[in-house]
Short mmCIF file of C-alpha atoms in Angstrom, two decimals:
data_model
loop_
_atom_site.label_atom_id
_atom_site.label_comp_id
_atom_site.label_asym_id
_atom_site.label_seq_id
_atom_site.Cartn_x
_atom_site.Cartn_y
_atom_site.Cartn_z
CA UNK A 1 -22.45 -2.71 23.97
CA UNK A 2 -22.37 0.61 22.30
CA UNK A 3 -20.29 1.43 19.30
CA UNK A 4 -18.06 4.60 19.64
CA UNK A 5 -14.43 5.62 19.12
CA UNK A 6 -13.85 6.47 15.47
CA UNK A 7 -17.52 6.06 14.86
CA UNK A 8 -18.19 9.72 16.13
CA UNK A 9 -17.93 11.10 12.59
CA UNK A 10 -21.28 12.09 11.27
CA UNK A 11 -22.38 11.19 7.58
CA UNK A 12 -22.81 14.88 6.68
CA UNK A 13 -19.04 14.42 6.18
CA UNK A 14 -19.75 13.22 2.57
CA UNK A 15 -21.05 16.76 1.92
CA UNK A 16 -17.73 18.55 2.40
CA UNK A 17 -16.30 19.51 -1.01
CA UNK A 18 -13.33 17.94 -2.18
CA UNK A 19 -11.09 21.21 -1.57
CA UNK A 20 -12.34 21.16 2.15
CA UNK A 21 -9.52 20.09 4.59
CA UNK A 22 -11.54 17.42 6.07
CA UNK A 23 -13.11 16.23 2.66
CA UNK A 24 -13.57 12.42 2.53
CA UNK A 25 -11.20 12.46 -0.34
CA UNK A 26 -8.49 13.97 1.87
CA UNK A 27 -8.28 10.56 3.51
CA UNK A 28 -6.13 7.52 2.23
CA UNK A 29 -8.55 5.15 0.38
CA UNK A 30 -8.15 2.42 3.03
CA UNK A 31 -9.48 4.89 5.65
CA UNK A 32 -12.11 6.56 3.43
CA UNK A 33 -13.78 3.17 2.59
CA UNK A 34 -14.02 2.48 6.37
CA UNK A 35 -14.88 5.96 7.84
CA UNK A 36 -17.98 6.40 5.29
CA UNK A 37 -19.77 3.20 6.59
CA UNK A 38 -18.60 4.07 10.21
CA UNK A 39 -20.45 7.69 9.84
CA UNK A 40 -23.76 5.40 9.44
CA UNK A 41 -22.88 3.41 12.64
CA UNK A 42 -22.29 7.07 14.30
CA UNK A 43 -25.53 8.12 13.40
CA UNK A 44 -27.52 5.06 14.17
CA UNK A 45 -25.36 4.08 17.48
CA UNK A 46 -26.44 0.37 17.57
CA UNK A 47 -26.31 -1.27 21.02
CA UNK A 48 -26.18 -5.00 21.36
CA UNK A 49 -26.14 -6.97 24.69
CA UNK A 50 -23.06 -9.10 25.04
CA UNK A 51 -23.03 -12.43 26.99
CA UNK A 52 -19.91 -11.42 28.80
CA UNK A 53 -18.31 -8.49 30.57
CA UNK A 54 -16.39 -5.92 28.74
CA UNK A 55 -15.38 -3.74 31.52
CA UNK A 56 -11.74 -3.87 30.58
CA UNK A 57 -12.40 -1.94 27.39
CA UNK A 58 -13.53 1.16 29.57
CA UNK A 59 -10.96 1.59 31.90
CA UNK A 60 -7.27 1.27 31.84
CA UNK A 61 -5.68 0.83 35.36
CA UNK A 62 -2.15 1.98 34.22
CA UNK A 63 -3.69 5.42 33.26
CA UNK A 64 -5.20 6.76 36.42
CA UNK A 65 -5.81 10.38 35.31
CA UNK A 66 -7.26 11.40 31.82
CA UNK A 67 -4.77 13.03 29.76
CA UNK A 68 -4.57 16.67 29.72
CA UNK A 69 -6.25 18.63 26.86
CA UNK A 70 -3.97 20.26 24.36
CA UNK A 71 -3.56 23.96 24.57
CA UNK A 72 -6.56 25.86 22.67
CA UNK A 73 -4.06 27.74 20.35
CA UNK A 74 -2.73 24.26 18.93
CA UNK A 75 -3.85 22.25 16.02
CA UNK A 76 -4.39 19.42 18.51
CA UNK A 77 -6.39 21.48 20.61
CA UNK A 78 -8.57 22.70 17.92
CA UNK A 79 -9.24 19.25 16.88
CA UNK A 80 -9.97 18.00 20.42
CA UNK A 81 -12.54 20.91 20.67
CA UNK A 82 -13.90 20.05 17.27
CA UNK A 83 -14.24 16.39 18.38
CA UNK A 84 -16.66 17.63 21.24
CA UNK A 85 -18.66 19.74 18.81
CA UNK A 86 -19.13 16.82 16.62
CA UNK A 87 -20.36 14.74 19.47
CA UNK A 88 -22.76 17.50 20.44
CA UNK A 89 -24.07 17.87 16.91
CA UNK A 90 -25.71 14.39 17.40
CA UNK A 91 -28.47 16.05 19.56
CA UNK A 92 -29.06 18.82 17.41
CA UNK A 93 -28.82 17.36 13.82
CA UNK A 94 -31.57 18.65 11.37
CA UNK A 95 -33.50 15.23 10.59
CA UNK A 96 -33.96 16.10 6.91
CA UNK A 97 -30.19 16.63 6.47
CA UNK A 98 -29.28 13.52 8.61
CA UNK A 99 -31.63 11.43 6.46
CA UNK A 100 -30.29 12.71 3.24
CA UNK A 101 -26.59 12.27 4.42
CA UNK A 102 -27.60 8.72 5.23
CA UNK A 103 -29.03 7.95 1.83
CA UNK A 104 -26.06 9.45 0.29
CA UNK A 105 -23.47 7.23 2.40
CA UNK A 106 -25.71 4.15 1.37
CA UNK A 107 -25.21 5.04 -2.20
CA UNK A 108 -21.56 6.01 -1.78
CA UNK A 109 -20.99 2.42 -0.32
CA UNK A 110 -23.32 0.44 -2.75
CA UNK A 111 -21.60 2.37 -5.87
CA UNK A 112 -17.98 1.03 -4.59
CA UNK A 113 -19.01 -2.63 -4.12
CA UNK A 114 -16.75 -4.61 -6.35
CA UNK A 115 -17.89 -7.47 -8.35
CA UNK A 116 -16.95 -10.23 -5.99
CA UNK A 117 -19.06 -8.40 -3.22
CA UNK A 118 -16.08 -6.96 -1.21
CA UNK A 119 -15.22 -3.29 -0.76
CA UNK A 120 -11.71 -2.44 -1.82
CA UNK A 121 -10.50 -5.91 -1.82
CA UNK A 122 -9.61 -5.42 2.11
CA UNK A 123 -11.61 -7.02 5.04
CA UNK A 124 -12.25 -3.93 7.24
CA UNK A 125 -14.36 -1.91 5.09
CA UNK A 126 -16.33 -4.97 4.02
CA UNK A 127 -17.18 -5.58 7.63
CA UNK A 128 -18.50 -1.93 8.31
CA UNK A 129 -20.21 -1.64 4.97
CA UNK A 130 -22.22 -4.82 5.64
CA UNK A 131 -23.00 -3.45 9.02
CA UNK A 132 -23.93 0.23 7.84
CA UNK A 133 -26.36 -1.14 5.21
CA UNK A 134 -27.99 -3.47 7.71
CA UNK A 135 -28.61 -0.49 9.98
CA UNK A 136 -30.17 1.36 7.15
CA UNK A 137 -32.63 -1.46 6.48
CA UNK A 138 -30.95 -3.72 4.17
CA UNK A 139 -32.14 -7.26 4.75
CA UNK A 140 -29.63 -9.99 4.69
CA UNK A 141 -31.16 -11.39 1.56
CA UNK A 142 -30.64 -8.34 -0.62
CA UNK A 143 -28.23 -9.04 -3.50
CA UNK A 144 -25.77 -6.37 -2.05
CA UNK A 145 -25.80 -7.83 1.39
CA UNK A 146 -25.55 -11.54 0.07
CA UNK A 147 -22.73 -10.96 -1.96
CA UNK A 148 -21.01 -8.69 0.93
CA UNK A 149 -21.41 -11.60 3.59
CA UNK A 150 -20.08 -14.16 0.96
CA UNK A 151 -16.92 -11.83 0.41
CA UNK A 152 -16.12 -12.19 3.99
CA UNK A 153 -15.54 -15.88 3.77
CA UNK A 154 -12.65 -15.30 0.99
CA UNK A 155 -10.53 -13.59 3.86
CA UNK A 156 -10.94 -16.76 6.11
CA UNK A 157 -7.85 -19.17 6.22
CA UNK A 158 -8.66 -22.32 7.93
CA UNK A 159 -5.96 -24.15 9.49
CA UNK A 160 -5.75 -27.97 9.70
CA UNK A 161 -6.92 -28.02 13.36
CA UNK A 162 -10.00 -26.45 12.46
CA UNK A 163 -9.13 -22.79 13.70
CA UNK A 164 -9.71 -19.88 11.42
CA UNK A 165 -7.88 -17.02 10.77
CA UNK A 166 -9.05 -13.75 9.02
CA UNK A 167 -6.73 -12.16 6.65
CA UNK A 168 -6.89 -7.95 6.31
CA UNK A 169 -6.41 -8.46 2.53
CA UNK A 170 -4.85 -10.53 -0.22
CA UNK A 171 -2.24 -9.96 -2.70
CA UNK A 172 -2.74 -11.76 -5.94
CA UNK A 173 -1.61 -9.24 -8.64
CA UNK A 174 1.32 -8.06 -6.41
CA UNK A 175 2.61 -11.76 -5.89
CA UNK A 176 2.19 -12.64 -9.53
CA UNK A 177 4.33 -9.61 -10.80
CA UNK A 178 6.99 -10.03 -8.41
CA UNK A 179 7.21 -13.82 -9.00
CA UNK A 180 7.12 -13.16 -12.64
CA UNK A 181 10.29 -10.72 -12.44
CA UNK A 182 11.94 -13.07 -10.16
CA UNK A 183 11.61 -16.10 -12.53
CA UNK A 184 12.56 -14.11 -15.37
CA UNK A 185 15.69 -12.80 -13.78
CA UNK A 186 16.54 -16.18 -12.57
CA UNK A 187 16.98 -17.17 -16.30
CA UNK A 188 13.54 -18.77 -17.14
CA UNK A 189 12.98 -18.41 -20.59
CA UNK A 190 10.89 -15.30 -21.41
CA UNK A 191 8.36 -17.50 -23.50
CA UNK A 192 8.16 -20.30 -20.74
CA UNK A 193 4.39 -21.24 -20.68
CA UNK A 194 4.07 -20.34 -17.05
CA UNK A 195 5.40 -16.97 -17.73
CA UNK A 196 3.30 -16.56 -20.50
CA UNK A 197 0.23 -17.76 -18.28
CA UNK A 198 1.06 -15.25 -15.67
CA UNK A 199 1.35 -12.23 -18.27
CA UNK A 200 -2.37 -13.46 -19.63
CA UNK A 201 -3.70 -13.41 -16.05
CA UNK A 202 -2.31 -9.78 -15.29
CA UNK A 203 -3.46 -8.66 -18.67
CA UNK A 204 -6.94 -9.34 -17.84
CA UNK A 205 -6.85 -7.84 -14.25
CA UNK A 206 -5.88 -4.23 -15.80
CA UNK A 207 -8.39 -1.76 -14.56
CA UNK A 208 -10.14 0.07 -17.32
CA UNK A 209 -12.87 2.25 -15.67
CA UNK A 210 -12.44 5.29 -13.42
CA UNK A 211 -12.36 5.04 -9.69
CA UNK A 212 -12.00 7.25 -6.69
CA UNK A 213 -8.72 8.39 -8.11
CA UNK A 214 -10.70 10.35 -10.80
CA UNK A 215 -11.81 12.91 -8.13
CA UNK A 216 -8.54 14.48 -8.50
CA UNK A 217 -7.53 13.38 -11.84
CA UNK A 218 -10.93 13.65 -13.86
CA UNK A 219 -9.20 13.81 -17.28
CA UNK A 220 -7.03 10.92 -16.78
CA UNK A 221 -7.89 7.74 -18.85
CA UNK A 222 -7.85 4.50 -16.59
CA UNK A 223 -5.19 1.85 -17.03
CA UNK A 224 -3.76 0.82 -13.63
CA UNK A 225 -3.63 -2.53 -11.76
CA UNK A 226 -4.77 -3.10 -8.20
CA UNK A 227 -3.45 -5.06 -5.58
CA UNK A 228 -6.17 -7.68 -4.90
CA UNK A 229 -8.54 -9.97 -7.13
CA UNK A 230 -11.06 -7.42 -7.36
CA UNK A 231 -10.58 -3.61 -6.38
CA UNK A 232 -11.34 -1.85 -9.72
CA UNK A 233 -12.22 1.35 -7.61
CA UNK A 234 -8.66 1.67 -6.08
CA UNK A 235 -5.91 0.39 -8.61
CA UNK A 236 -2.54 1.22 -7.01
CA UNK A 237 0.52 3.09 -8.45
CA UNK A 238 3.07 0.45 -6.85
CA UNK A 239 1.31 -2.60 -8.63
CA UNK A 240 0.97 -0.91 -11.81
CA UNK A 241 4.86 -0.11 -12.02
CA UNK A 242 5.76 -3.74 -11.14
CA UNK A 243 3.25 -5.12 -13.33
CA UNK A 244 4.64 -3.20 -16.34
CA UNK A 245 8.08 -4.27 -15.39
CA UNK A 246 6.98 -8.10 -15.44
CA UNK A 247 4.99 -7.75 -18.63
CA UNK A 248 8.37 -6.56 -20.35
CA UNK A 249 10.19 -9.68 -19.35
CA UNK A 250 7.69 -11.95 -20.83
CA UNK A 251 7.73 -12.77 -24.74
CA UNK A 252 3.97 -13.01 -25.18
CA UNK A 253 1.99 -14.30 -28.19
CA UNK A 254 -0.02 -11.19 -28.72
CA UNK A 255 2.67 -8.46 -28.28
CA UNK A 256 0.13 -5.77 -29.58
CA UNK A 257 -1.89 -6.54 -26.89
CA UNK A 258 0.65 -6.24 -24.41
CA UNK A 259 2.17 -2.85 -25.87
CA UNK A 260 -1.41 -1.54 -25.26
CA UNK A 261 -1.81 -2.64 -21.85
CA UNK A 262 1.58 -1.07 -20.98
CA UNK A 263 0.75 2.04 -22.76
CA UNK A 264 -2.19 2.56 -20.58
CA UNK A 265 -0.41 1.63 -17.63
CA UNK A 266 2.35 3.99 -18.15
CA UNK A 267 0.21 6.71 -19.00
CA UNK A 268 -1.95 6.17 -15.85
CA UNK A 269 1.24 6.25 -13.55
CA UNK A 270 2.68 9.45 -15.06
CA UNK A 271 -0.75 11.10 -14.79
CA UNK A 272 -0.90 10.15 -10.79
CA UNK A 273 2.35 12.12 -9.92
CA UNK A 274 1.93 14.30 -7.12
CA UNK A 275 2.91 18.00 -7.34
CA UNK A 276 6.44 17.43 -5.59
CA UNK A 277 7.32 14.97 -8.26
CA UNK A 278 6.86 11.85 -6.44
CA UNK A 279 4.11 9.05 -6.06
CA UNK A 280 2.08 8.01 -3.54
CA UNK A 281 0.35 4.57 -3.45
CA UNK A 282 -3.41 5.22 -4.66
CA UNK A 283 -4.08 9.05 -4.92
CA UNK A 284 -2.43 12.42 -6.02
CA UNK A 285 -1.24 14.65 -3.55
CA UNK A 286 -3.22 12.92 -0.60
CA UNK A 287 -1.04 14.84 2.01
CA UNK A 288 -3.54 16.98 4.05
CA UNK A 289 -2.02 17.10 7.55
CA UNK A 290 -5.58 17.60 9.31
CA UNK A 291 -7.23 14.02 9.00
CA UNK A 292 -4.27 12.70 11.03
CA UNK A 293 -5.11 15.26 13.80
CA UNK A 294 -8.40 14.01 14.50
CA UNK A 295 -8.43 12.54 18.05
CA UNK A 296 -9.73 9.02 16.81
CA UNK A 297 -7.08 8.70 14.25
CA UNK A 298 -4.90 7.04 16.77
CA UNK A 299 -4.02 3.82 15.06
CA UNK A 300 -2.06 3.58 11.76
CA UNK A 301 -2.00 6.21 8.74
CA UNK A 302 -4.96 7.85 7.16
CA UNK A 303 -3.41 9.77 4.54
CA UNK A 304 -1.22 8.36 1.55
CA UNK A 305 1.50 10.88 0.99
CA UNK A 306 4.21 10.10 -1.66
CA UNK A 307 6.85 7.60 -0.43
CA UNK A 308 10.44 6.69 -1.59
CA UNK A 309 9.47 3.05 -2.56
CA UNK A 310 6.61 3.64 -4.65
CA UNK A 311 8.32 6.57 -6.28
CA UNK A 312 11.39 4.35 -7.13
CA UNK A 313 9.22 1.64 -8.49
CA UNK A 314 7.58 4.07 -10.91
CA UNK A 315 11.12 5.59 -11.79
CA UNK A 316 12.53 2.34 -12.35
CA UNK A 317 9.55 1.37 -14.55
CA UNK A 318 9.88 4.67 -16.52
CA UNK A 319 13.45 4.01 -17.04
CA UNK A 320 12.72 0.55 -18.43
CA UNK A 321 10.37 1.94 -20.97
CA UNK A 322 13.06 4.51 -22.24
CA UNK A 323 11.67 7.51 -20.48
CA UNK A 324 14.76 8.23 -18.20
CA UNK A 325 15.12 11.66 -19.75
CA UNK A 326 11.24 12.48 -19.59
CA UNK A 327 10.94 15.70 -17.29
CA UNK A 328 8.25 13.59 -15.30
CA UNK A 329 10.80 11.16 -14.47
CA UNK A 330 13.55 13.57 -13.77
CA UNK A 331 11.34 15.14 -11.21
CA UNK A 332 10.75 11.89 -9.38
CA UNK A 333 14.62 11.26 -9.61
CA UNK A 334 15.27 14.75 -7.81
CA UNK A 335 12.60 13.99 -5.16
CA UNK A 336 14.36 10.68 -4.34
CA UNK A 337 17.81 12.28 -4.16
CA UNK A 338 16.50 15.07 -1.78
CA UNK A 339 14.65 12.54 0.48
CA UNK A 340 17.63 10.36 1.24
CA UNK A 341 18.61 9.94 4.99
CA UNK A 342 21.65 11.58 6.26
CA UNK A 343 23.02 8.23 6.73
CA UNK A 344 22.67 7.08 3.09
CA UNK A 345 19.28 4.97 3.29
CA UNK A 346 15.66 5.60 2.16
CA UNK A 347 12.58 5.11 4.54
CA UNK A 348 10.30 2.23 3.53
CA UNK A 349 6.67 3.11 3.72
CA UNK A 350 5.49 -0.35 2.47
CA UNK A 351 8.23 -2.69 3.38
CA UNK A 352 10.45 -3.09 6.72
CA UNK A 353 12.00 -0.24 6.45
CA UNK A 354 15.11 1.38 5.49
CA UNK A 355 16.33 -1.83 3.86
CA UNK A 356 13.46 -1.78 1.94
CA UNK A 357 13.50 1.71 0.96
CA UNK A 358 16.96 1.49 -0.02
CA UNK A 359 16.58 -1.78 -1.91
CA UNK A 360 13.99 -0.05 -3.98
CA UNK A 361 15.50 3.16 -4.72
CA UNK A 362 19.29 2.28 -5.86
CA UNK A 363 18.00 -0.19 -8.45
CA UNK A 364 15.77 2.67 -9.82
CA UNK A 365 18.43 5.70 -9.99
CA UNK A 366 21.01 3.21 -11.60
CA UNK A 367 18.22 2.20 -14.00
CA UNK A 368 17.45 5.93 -14.98
CA UNK A 369 21.08 6.48 -15.67
CA UNK A 370 22.69 7.76 -12.40
CA UNK A 371 26.34 6.34 -12.52
CA UNK A 372 27.48 3.90 -9.35
CA UNK A 373 30.27 6.73 -8.57
CA UNK A 374 27.11 9.17 -7.85
CA UNK A 375 27.46 10.55 -4.17
CA UNK A 376 23.97 9.35 -3.23
CA UNK A 377 24.78 5.78 -4.52
CA UNK A 378 28.04 5.65 -2.45
CA UNK A 379 26.27 6.95 0.46
CA UNK A 380 23.54 4.00 0.26
CA UNK A 381 26.67 1.52 -0.47
CA UNK A 382 28.39 2.62 2.58
CA UNK A 383 25.14 2.14 4.81
CA UNK A 384 24.61 -1.13 3.49
CA UNK A 385 28.08 -2.32 4.49
CA UNK A 386 27.68 -0.69 7.76
CA UNK A 387 24.59 -2.69 8.79
CA UNK A 388 25.49 -6.06 7.32
CA UNK A 389 25.16 -8.62 9.98
CA UNK A 390 28.24 -10.79 11.16
CA UNK A 391 26.50 -13.81 9.58
CA UNK A 392 26.72 -12.07 6.09
CA UNK A 393 22.83 -11.47 5.80
CA UNK A 394 20.78 -8.29 6.54
CA UNK A 395 17.84 -7.82 8.66
CA UNK A 396 15.58 -5.01 10.19
CA UNK A 397 13.35 -5.29 13.25
CA UNK A 398 10.02 -3.61 13.07
CA UNK A 399 10.98 -1.33 15.91
CA UNK A 400 13.03 1.10 13.35
CA UNK A 401 9.74 2.74 12.61
CA UNK A 402 9.51 3.58 16.29
CA UNK A 403 13.17 3.92 17.19
CA UNK A 404 15.06 4.84 14.21
CA UNK A 405 18.34 5.34 16.16
CA UNK A 406 18.67 1.84 17.40
CA UNK A 407 16.95 -0.35 14.83
CA UNK A 408 17.45 1.54 11.44
CA UNK A 409 19.08 -1.59 9.53
CA UNK A 410 19.48 -3.84 12.42
CA UNK A 411 17.64 -7.03 13.15
CA UNK A 412 17.94 -10.89 12.44
CA UNK A 413 19.01 -11.69 9.22
CA UNK A 414 16.02 -12.58 6.80
CA UNK A 415 15.82 -13.87 3.37
CA UNK A 416 13.97 -10.92 1.96
CA UNK A 417 15.93 -8.07 3.75
CA UNK A 418 19.00 -9.64 2.49
CA UNK A 419 17.78 -9.85 -0.93
CA UNK A 420 16.91 -6.07 -0.85
CA UNK A 421 20.38 -5.25 0.41
CA UNK A 422 21.92 -7.38 -2.63
CA UNK A 423 19.64 -5.81 -5.16
CA UNK A 424 20.85 -2.55 -4.24
CA UNK A 425 24.45 -3.40 -3.97
CA UNK A 426 24.36 -5.30 -7.36
CA UNK A 427 22.78 -2.32 -9.21
CA UNK A 428 25.47 -0.20 -7.75
CA UNK A 429 28.10 -2.01 -9.38
CA UNK A 430 29.14 -4.13 -6.18
CA UNK A 431 29.04 -7.66 -7.63
CA UNK A 432 32.68 -8.53 -6.64
CA UNK A 433 32.57 -6.79 -3.14
CA UNK A 434 32.95 -8.61 0.13
CA UNK A 435 29.53 -7.70 1.32
CA UNK A 436 27.81 -9.09 -1.81
CA UNK A 437 29.80 -12.60 -1.58
CA UNK A 438 28.97 -12.73 2.34
CA UNK A 439 25.21 -11.91 1.52
CA UNK A 440 25.22 -14.38 -1.46
CA UNK A 441 26.61 -17.07 0.67
CA UNK A 442 24.27 -16.36 3.48
CA UNK A 443 21.16 -17.00 1.15
CA UNK A 444 22.93 -20.29 -0.38
CA UNK A 445 23.62 -21.62 3.34
CA UNK A 446 20.09 -20.85 4.46
CA UNK A 447 18.28 -22.21 1.62
CA UNK A 448 15.98 -25.26 2.76
CA UNK A 449 16.34 -28.60 0.90
CA UNK A 450 12.86 -27.65 -1.06
CA UNK A 451 14.58 -24.53 -2.48
CA UNK A 452 12.68 -22.19 -0.31
CA UNK A 453 13.60 -20.05 2.69
CA UNK A 454 12.19 -19.88 6.22
CA UNK A 455 11.23 -16.21 7.35
CA UNK A 456 8.87 -16.10 10.57
CA UNK A 457 9.65 -12.39 10.78
CA UNK A 458 6.95 -9.88 9.20
CA UNK A 459 8.84 -7.76 6.55
CA UNK A 460 5.81 -6.37 4.95
CA UNK A 461 4.53 -2.94 6.09
CA UNK A 462 0.63 -1.99 6.21
CA UNK A 463 0.89 0.96 8.69
CA UNK A 464 4.35 1.70 9.90
CA UNK A 465 4.71 0.29 13.55
CA UNK A 466 1.02 -0.14 13.81
CA UNK A 467 0.00 -2.83 11.28
CA UNK A 468 2.57 -5.26 9.76
CA UNK A 469 2.12 -8.16 6.99
CA UNK A 470 3.88 -11.24 6.45
CA UNK A 471 3.79 -11.85 2.72
CA UNK A 472 4.53 -15.57 2.28
CA UNK A 473 6.07 -15.00 -1.07
CA UNK A 474 8.58 -12.52 -0.04
CA UNK A 475 11.02 -15.05 1.33
CA UNK A 476 11.02 -16.70 -2.14
CA UNK A 477 10.81 -14.21 -4.92
CA UNK A 478 13.30 -11.63 -3.60
CA UNK A 479 16.16 -14.02 -2.90
CA UNK A 480 15.50 -15.68 -6.33
CA UNK A 481 15.54 -12.00 -8.01
CA UNK A 482 18.80 -11.14 -6.18
CA UNK A 483 20.58 -14.70 -6.80
CA UNK A 484 19.46 -14.34 -10.60
CA UNK A 485 20.92 -10.80 -10.88
CA UNK A 486 24.03 -11.94 -9.26
CA UNK A 487 24.32 -14.69 -11.88
CA UNK A 488 22.63 -13.25 -14.74
CA UNK A 489 23.38 -9.39 -14.25
CA UNK A 490 21.07 -6.49 -13.98
CA UNK A 491 17.84 -6.22 -16.58
CA UNK A 492 18.78 -3.77 -19.12
CA UNK A 493 16.24 -0.90 -19.99
CA UNK A 494 15.27 -0.84 -23.49
CA UNK A 495 16.63 2.07 -25.49
CA UNK A 496 13.52 2.75 -27.65
CA UNK A 497 10.98 4.88 -25.80
CA UNK A 498 7.29 3.78 -25.62
CA UNK A 499 4.91 6.69 -27.04
CA UNK A 500 3.09 8.03 -24.02
CA UNK A 501 0.25 10.58 -24.12
CA UNK A 502 0.21 13.51 -21.57
CA UNK A 503 -2.08 13.75 -18.83
CA UNK A 504 -5.74 14.15 -19.58
CA UNK A 505 -5.31 13.60 -23.48
#
């Protein structure tokens, strides 16, 4: 069996300068980490015999004729022909240049291995990095290889029947900060030992060294949080915002330590604002249209443009830090208002979908000072009321990513999506409305005896429409947050702003 497909990219790609349209840093970090080792696979073209036939991978009887090439004058046509040039380059690649590029790829991969042996805290680049280094002569007892192989075991989930499931990634930081917010908003005392313990753990997870984000922001001091146990190369903006919101809800025994950590996190998030005033997940201005046009980029997102949900979480955090009137916060608010859909909702990049986007944006806008009577807030409330299910809950099918007209805000009621809608309505001052009463009643009626909710649906998003995630805590933390805010009211942002240094200072 020969490796092909996306592995056609040559390792010389690493030599493209960062300003070049197809620089490796124009890809989203998840694609970047996978593509670099795949360039090694492309150059080595390993062949392994398989003990069974794989003919079904080579022909599709449902497609009798190959697709027509795109017109030469179009971008798609240009990239289709560029793909042919790259494939032909293999036969004429300069040997010394190719060897140097392979060595550069090996260094790039090894430099980004995390302390626990993985790459980026996600499974795909870990798999391909191990394969790439093995093809370059690293034996299985080499420390990098040994730790890399060990890291793969951490993605395995063993079932009682002996079956094994391999996870794409794990989300301990994200889960912990959301759980902390939920417990605090539900009325757990701010100095409760479990909340303090969670804060201690989060403080220890702050990333205090530069990573790939520094390519675009070389003068910005580190200070973010990642999504996973170990991912110091790729802290993300969303987790950083939510960790700060969580830490603010805990009365810690070392407030000076907390203030310093929050100061670093806020400064880093502000420094990661894109030119348009919004925020992406991992990088600044990762918006080049060219990577998505490559013929092999036919699955999932390969760039990381700003999104409404991430921007909303940052704006909410900045408001909580007393920075509502900071010009950078106002630019984020302006972007959110301009990004609202005509029906009143917001698109959800990292959660399904318009319910997640709307449930993120409305609390952020009201926390930042927009009144409940603001036209954008009223349009969002009207949309949520229109899409509420007859049973009182809210739900949205994954098909809304592919068929917005028929599935936006439509689907079987789920605990997490009902909670997102309630969080938006409560933030908009709708506590006494019929929609809120029906939503709260649905959560109360569907709660299980052990206090949890059942939710087999996938309401988390990896790549819209292509890759979805079932976060097992979503069905617990978001209903608890919504119900807590229904009982105790909205969290109030502090009035005293936290001093924040400017980007690069």
